[in-house]
PDB file of C-alpha atoms in Angstrom:
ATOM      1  CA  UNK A 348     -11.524 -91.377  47.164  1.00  0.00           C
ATOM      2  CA  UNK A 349     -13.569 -91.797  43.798  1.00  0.00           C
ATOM      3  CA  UNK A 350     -16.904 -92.786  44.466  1.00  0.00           C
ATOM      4  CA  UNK A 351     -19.801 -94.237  42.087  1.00  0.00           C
ATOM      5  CA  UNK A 352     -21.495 -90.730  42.573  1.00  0.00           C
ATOM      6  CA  UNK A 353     -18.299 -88.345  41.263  1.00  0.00           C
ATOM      7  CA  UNK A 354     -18.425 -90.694  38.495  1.00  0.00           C
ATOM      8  CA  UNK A 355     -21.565 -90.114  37.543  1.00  0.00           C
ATOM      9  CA  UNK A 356     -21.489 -86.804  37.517  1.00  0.00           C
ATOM     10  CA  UNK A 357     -18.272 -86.553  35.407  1.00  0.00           C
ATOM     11  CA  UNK A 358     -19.932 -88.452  32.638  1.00  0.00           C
ATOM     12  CA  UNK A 359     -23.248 -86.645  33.125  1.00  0.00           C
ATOM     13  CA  UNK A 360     -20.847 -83.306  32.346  1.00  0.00           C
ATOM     14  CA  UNK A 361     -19.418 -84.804  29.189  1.00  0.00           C
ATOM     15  CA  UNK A 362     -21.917 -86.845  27.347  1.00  0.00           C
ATOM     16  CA  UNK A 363     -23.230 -84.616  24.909  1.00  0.00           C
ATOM     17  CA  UNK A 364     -27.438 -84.218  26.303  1.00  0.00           C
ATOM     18  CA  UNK A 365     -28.388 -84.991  22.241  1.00  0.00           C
ATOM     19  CA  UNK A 366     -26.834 -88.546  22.514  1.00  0.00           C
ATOM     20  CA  UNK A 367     -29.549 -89.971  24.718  1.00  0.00           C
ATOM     21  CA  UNK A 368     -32.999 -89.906  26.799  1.00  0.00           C
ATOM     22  CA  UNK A 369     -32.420 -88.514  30.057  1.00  0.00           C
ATOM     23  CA  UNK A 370     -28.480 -89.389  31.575  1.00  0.00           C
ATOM     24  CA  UNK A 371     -26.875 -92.012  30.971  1.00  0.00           C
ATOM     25  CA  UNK A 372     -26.366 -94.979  33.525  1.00  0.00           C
ATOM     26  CA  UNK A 373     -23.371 -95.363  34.199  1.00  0.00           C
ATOM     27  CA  UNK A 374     -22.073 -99.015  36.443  1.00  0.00           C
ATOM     28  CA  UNK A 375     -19.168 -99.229  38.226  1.00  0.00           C
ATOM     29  CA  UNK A 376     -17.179-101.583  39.719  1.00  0.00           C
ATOM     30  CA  UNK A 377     -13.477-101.929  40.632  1.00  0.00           C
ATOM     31  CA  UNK A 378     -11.682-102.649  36.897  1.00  0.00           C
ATOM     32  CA  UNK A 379     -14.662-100.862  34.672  1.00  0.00           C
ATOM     33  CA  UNK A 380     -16.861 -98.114  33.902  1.00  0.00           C
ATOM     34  CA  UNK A 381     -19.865 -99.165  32.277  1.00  0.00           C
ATOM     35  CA  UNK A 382     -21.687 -96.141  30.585  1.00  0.00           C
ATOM     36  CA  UNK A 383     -25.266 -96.769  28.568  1.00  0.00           C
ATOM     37  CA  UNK A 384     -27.337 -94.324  27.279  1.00  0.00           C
ATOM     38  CA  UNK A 385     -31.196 -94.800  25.918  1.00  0.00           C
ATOM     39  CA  UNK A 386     -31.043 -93.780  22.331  1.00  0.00           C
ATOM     40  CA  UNK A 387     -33.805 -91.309  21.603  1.00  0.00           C
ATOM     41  CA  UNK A 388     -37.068 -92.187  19.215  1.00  0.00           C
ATOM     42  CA  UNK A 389     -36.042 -91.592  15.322  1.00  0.00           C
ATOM     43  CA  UNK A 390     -32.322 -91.550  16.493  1.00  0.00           C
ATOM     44  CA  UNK A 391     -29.774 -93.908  14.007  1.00  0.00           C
ATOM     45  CA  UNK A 392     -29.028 -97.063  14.754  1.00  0.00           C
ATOM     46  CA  UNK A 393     -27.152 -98.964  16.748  1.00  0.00           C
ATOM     47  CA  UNK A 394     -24.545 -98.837  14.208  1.00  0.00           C
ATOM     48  CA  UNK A 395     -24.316 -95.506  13.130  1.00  0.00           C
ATOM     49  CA  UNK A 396     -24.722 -94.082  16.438  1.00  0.00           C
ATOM     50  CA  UNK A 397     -22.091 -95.894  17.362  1.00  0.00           C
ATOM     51  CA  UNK A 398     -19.807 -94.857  14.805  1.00  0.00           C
ATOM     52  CA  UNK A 399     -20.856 -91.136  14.390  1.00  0.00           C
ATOM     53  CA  UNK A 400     -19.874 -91.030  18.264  1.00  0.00           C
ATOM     54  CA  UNK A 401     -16.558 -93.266  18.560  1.00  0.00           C
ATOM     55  CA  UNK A 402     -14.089 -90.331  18.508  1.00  0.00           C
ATOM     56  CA  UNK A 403     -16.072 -88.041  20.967  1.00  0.00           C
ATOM     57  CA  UNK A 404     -16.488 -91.290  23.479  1.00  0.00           C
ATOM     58  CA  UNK A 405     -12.874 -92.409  23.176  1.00  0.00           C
ATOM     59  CA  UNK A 406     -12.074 -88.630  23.866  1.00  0.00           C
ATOM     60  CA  UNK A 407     -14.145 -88.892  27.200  1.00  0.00           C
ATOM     61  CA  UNK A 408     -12.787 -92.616  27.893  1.00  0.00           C
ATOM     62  CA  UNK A 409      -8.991 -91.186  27.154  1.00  0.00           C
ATOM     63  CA  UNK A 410      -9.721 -88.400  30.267  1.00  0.00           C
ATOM     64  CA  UNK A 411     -12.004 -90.681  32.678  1.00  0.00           C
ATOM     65  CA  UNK A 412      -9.171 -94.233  32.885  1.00  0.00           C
ATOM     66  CA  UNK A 413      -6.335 -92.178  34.121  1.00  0.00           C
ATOM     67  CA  UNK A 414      -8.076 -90.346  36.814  1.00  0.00           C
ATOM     68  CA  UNK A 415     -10.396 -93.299  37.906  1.00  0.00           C
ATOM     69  CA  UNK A 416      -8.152 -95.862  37.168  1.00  0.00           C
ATOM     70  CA  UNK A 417     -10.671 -97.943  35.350  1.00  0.00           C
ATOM     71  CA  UNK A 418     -11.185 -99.074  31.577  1.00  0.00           C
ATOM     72  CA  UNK A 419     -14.322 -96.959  29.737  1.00  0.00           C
ATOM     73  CA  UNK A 420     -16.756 -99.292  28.123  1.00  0.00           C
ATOM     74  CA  UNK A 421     -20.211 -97.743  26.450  1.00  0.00           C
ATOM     75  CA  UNK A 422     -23.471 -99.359  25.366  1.00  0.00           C
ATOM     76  CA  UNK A 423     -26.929 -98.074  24.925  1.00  0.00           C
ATOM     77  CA  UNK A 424     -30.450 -99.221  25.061  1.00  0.00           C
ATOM     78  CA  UNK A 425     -32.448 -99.183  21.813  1.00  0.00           C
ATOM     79  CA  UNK A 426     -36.195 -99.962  21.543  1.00  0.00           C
ATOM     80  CA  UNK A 427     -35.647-101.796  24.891  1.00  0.00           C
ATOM     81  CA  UNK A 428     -32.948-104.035  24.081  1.00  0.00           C
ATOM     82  CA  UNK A 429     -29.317-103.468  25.594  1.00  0.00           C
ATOM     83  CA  UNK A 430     -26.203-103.652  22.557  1.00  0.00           C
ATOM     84  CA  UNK A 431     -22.750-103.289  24.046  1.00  0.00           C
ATOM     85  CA  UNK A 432     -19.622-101.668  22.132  1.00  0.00           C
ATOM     86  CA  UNK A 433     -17.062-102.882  24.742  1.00  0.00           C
ATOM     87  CA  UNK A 434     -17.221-104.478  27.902  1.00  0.00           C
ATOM     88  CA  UNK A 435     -13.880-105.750  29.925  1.00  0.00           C
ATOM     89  CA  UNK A 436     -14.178-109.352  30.283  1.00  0.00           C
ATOM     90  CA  UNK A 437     -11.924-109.240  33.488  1.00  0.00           C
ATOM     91  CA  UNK A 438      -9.920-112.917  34.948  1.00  0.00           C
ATOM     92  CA  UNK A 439     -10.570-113.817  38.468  1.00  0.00           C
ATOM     93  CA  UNK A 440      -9.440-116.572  40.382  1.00  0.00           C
ATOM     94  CA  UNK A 441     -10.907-118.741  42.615  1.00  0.00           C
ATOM     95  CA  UNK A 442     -10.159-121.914  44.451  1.00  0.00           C
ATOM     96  CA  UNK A 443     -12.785-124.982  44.527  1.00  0.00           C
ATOM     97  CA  UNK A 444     -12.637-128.334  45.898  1.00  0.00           C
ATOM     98  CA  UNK A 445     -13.546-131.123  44.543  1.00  0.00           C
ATOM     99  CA  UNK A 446     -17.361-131.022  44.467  1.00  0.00           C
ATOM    100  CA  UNK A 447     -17.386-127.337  43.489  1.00  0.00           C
ATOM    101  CA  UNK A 448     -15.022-128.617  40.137  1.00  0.00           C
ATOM    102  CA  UNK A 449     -17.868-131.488  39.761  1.00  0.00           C
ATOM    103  CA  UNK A 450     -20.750-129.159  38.958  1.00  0.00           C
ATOM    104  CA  UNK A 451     -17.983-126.938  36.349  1.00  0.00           C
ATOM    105  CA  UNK A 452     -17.137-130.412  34.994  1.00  0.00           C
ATOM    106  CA  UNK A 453     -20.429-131.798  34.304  1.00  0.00           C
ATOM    107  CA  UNK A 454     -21.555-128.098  32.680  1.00  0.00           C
ATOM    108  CA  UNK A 455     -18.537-128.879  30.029  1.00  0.00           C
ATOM    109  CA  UNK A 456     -19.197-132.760  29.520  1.00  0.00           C
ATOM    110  CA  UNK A 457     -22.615-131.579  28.943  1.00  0.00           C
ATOM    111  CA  UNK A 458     -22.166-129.215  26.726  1.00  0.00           C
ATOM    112  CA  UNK A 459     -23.740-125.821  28.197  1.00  0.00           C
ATOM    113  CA  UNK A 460     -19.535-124.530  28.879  1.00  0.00           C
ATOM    114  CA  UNK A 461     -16.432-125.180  26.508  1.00  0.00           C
ATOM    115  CA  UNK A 462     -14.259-124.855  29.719  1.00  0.00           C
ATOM    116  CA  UNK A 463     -14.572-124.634  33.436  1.00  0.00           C
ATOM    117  CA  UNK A 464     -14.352-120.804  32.916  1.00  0.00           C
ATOM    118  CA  UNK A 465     -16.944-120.674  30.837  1.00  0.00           C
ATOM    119  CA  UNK A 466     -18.839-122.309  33.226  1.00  0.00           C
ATOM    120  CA  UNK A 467     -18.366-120.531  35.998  1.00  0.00           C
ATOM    121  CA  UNK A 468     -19.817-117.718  34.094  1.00  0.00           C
ATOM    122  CA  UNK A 469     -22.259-119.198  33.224  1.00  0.00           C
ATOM    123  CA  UNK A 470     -22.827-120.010  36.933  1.00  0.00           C
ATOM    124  CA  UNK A 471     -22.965-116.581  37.942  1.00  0.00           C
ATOM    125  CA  UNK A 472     -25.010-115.160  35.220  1.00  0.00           C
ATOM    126  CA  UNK A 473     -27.873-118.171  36.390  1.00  0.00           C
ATOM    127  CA  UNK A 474     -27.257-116.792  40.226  1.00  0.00           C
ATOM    128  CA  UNK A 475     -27.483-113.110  38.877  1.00  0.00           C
ATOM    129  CA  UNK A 476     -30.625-113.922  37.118  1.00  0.00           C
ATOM    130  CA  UNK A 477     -32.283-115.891  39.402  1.00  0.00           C
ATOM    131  CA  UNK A 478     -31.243-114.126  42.538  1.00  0.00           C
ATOM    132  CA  UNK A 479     -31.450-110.537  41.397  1.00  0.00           C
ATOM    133  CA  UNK A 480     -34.090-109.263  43.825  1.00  0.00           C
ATOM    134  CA  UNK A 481     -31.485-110.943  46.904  1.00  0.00           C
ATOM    135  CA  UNK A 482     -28.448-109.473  45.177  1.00  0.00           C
ATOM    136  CA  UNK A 483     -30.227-105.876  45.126  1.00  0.00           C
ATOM    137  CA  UNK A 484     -31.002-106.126  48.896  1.00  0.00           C
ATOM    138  CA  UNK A 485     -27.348-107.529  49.924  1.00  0.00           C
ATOM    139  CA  UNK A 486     -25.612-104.455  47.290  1.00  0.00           C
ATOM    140  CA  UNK A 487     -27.997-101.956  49.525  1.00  0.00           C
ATOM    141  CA  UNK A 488     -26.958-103.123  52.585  1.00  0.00           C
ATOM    142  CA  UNK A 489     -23.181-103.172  51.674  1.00  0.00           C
ATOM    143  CA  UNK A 490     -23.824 -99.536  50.823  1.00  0.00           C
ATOM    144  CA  UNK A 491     -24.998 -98.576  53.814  1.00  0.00           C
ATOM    145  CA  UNK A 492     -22.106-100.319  55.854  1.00  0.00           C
ATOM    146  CA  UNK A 493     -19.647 -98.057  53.118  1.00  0.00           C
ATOM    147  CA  UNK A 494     -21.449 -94.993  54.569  1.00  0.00           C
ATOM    148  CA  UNK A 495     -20.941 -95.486  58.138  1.00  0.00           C
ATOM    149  CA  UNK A 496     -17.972 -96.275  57.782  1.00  0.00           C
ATOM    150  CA  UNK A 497     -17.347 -93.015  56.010  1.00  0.00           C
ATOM    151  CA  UNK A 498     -19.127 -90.772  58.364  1.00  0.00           C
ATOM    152  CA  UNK A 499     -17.394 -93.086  61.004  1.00  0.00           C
ATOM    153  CA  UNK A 500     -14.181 -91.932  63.444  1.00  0.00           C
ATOM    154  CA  UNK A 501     -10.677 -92.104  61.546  1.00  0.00           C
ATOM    155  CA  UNK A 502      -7.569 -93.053  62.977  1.00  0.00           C
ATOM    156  CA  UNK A 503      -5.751 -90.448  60.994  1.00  0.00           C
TER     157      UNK A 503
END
């Protein structure tokens, strides 16, 4: 089983130390890898970095999708702001009734979404913002229910 930790420590082993302050951080969820690095003080820009380092990060992304079984997307943080070269902008679907498609459909007649799907998005980036200190607290929990179950009893 690939856990968040192994991949951490494969990118850790490949990201070349010169490319950024300290390790990168590297997200993961079930479809993506998410790895950003802090650019160091009088590195290049946002630009250049990213260019100068496109064929040694596809390189890395090329080995890391087959064997996790997720896409490779990189950013990095720069004089505190976050820039993103790729990011998977994955479908999900969902069912709502008829109130839940109100509050989509008044975002679009509004004018904050072009679609219900935008607004959804924009739905959860509000709860994410808004409810980030809950959403820390409820992703710590869930890990700790992942590791008793691992150190559980198996049936096998």
């Amino acid at each position: 089983m690939t856990t968040a930790d192994s991949i951490q420590q494969f990118f850790t082993e490949r990201v070349p130390k010169a490319w950024f302050d300290g390790d990168p951080a590297v997200l993961v969820d079930d479809d993506e890898i998410l790895c950003v690095g802090t650019l160091p003080a009088g590195a290049p820009t946002v630009d250049e970095f990213r260019e100068t380092t496109r064929e040694a990060r596809m390189s890395i992304a090329a080995e890391a999708e087959p064997r996790f079984q997720r896409r490779v997307s990189w950013g990095v943080v720069r004089d505190g702001q976050t820039t993103l070269f790729t990011s998977q902008s994955t479908p999900v679907m969902t069912r709502l009734r008829f109130h839940e498609r109100a509050v989509l459909d008044t975002l679009v007649r509004g004018g904050v979404a072009r679609s219900r799907s935008e607004a959804l998005a924009w739905c959860v980036k509000l709860v994410g913002r808004h409810q980030a200190e809950w959403l820390g607290e409820l992703r710590e929990a869930v890990g700790g229910v992942d590791s008793v179950r691992r150190e559980g009893p198996t049936l096998l």
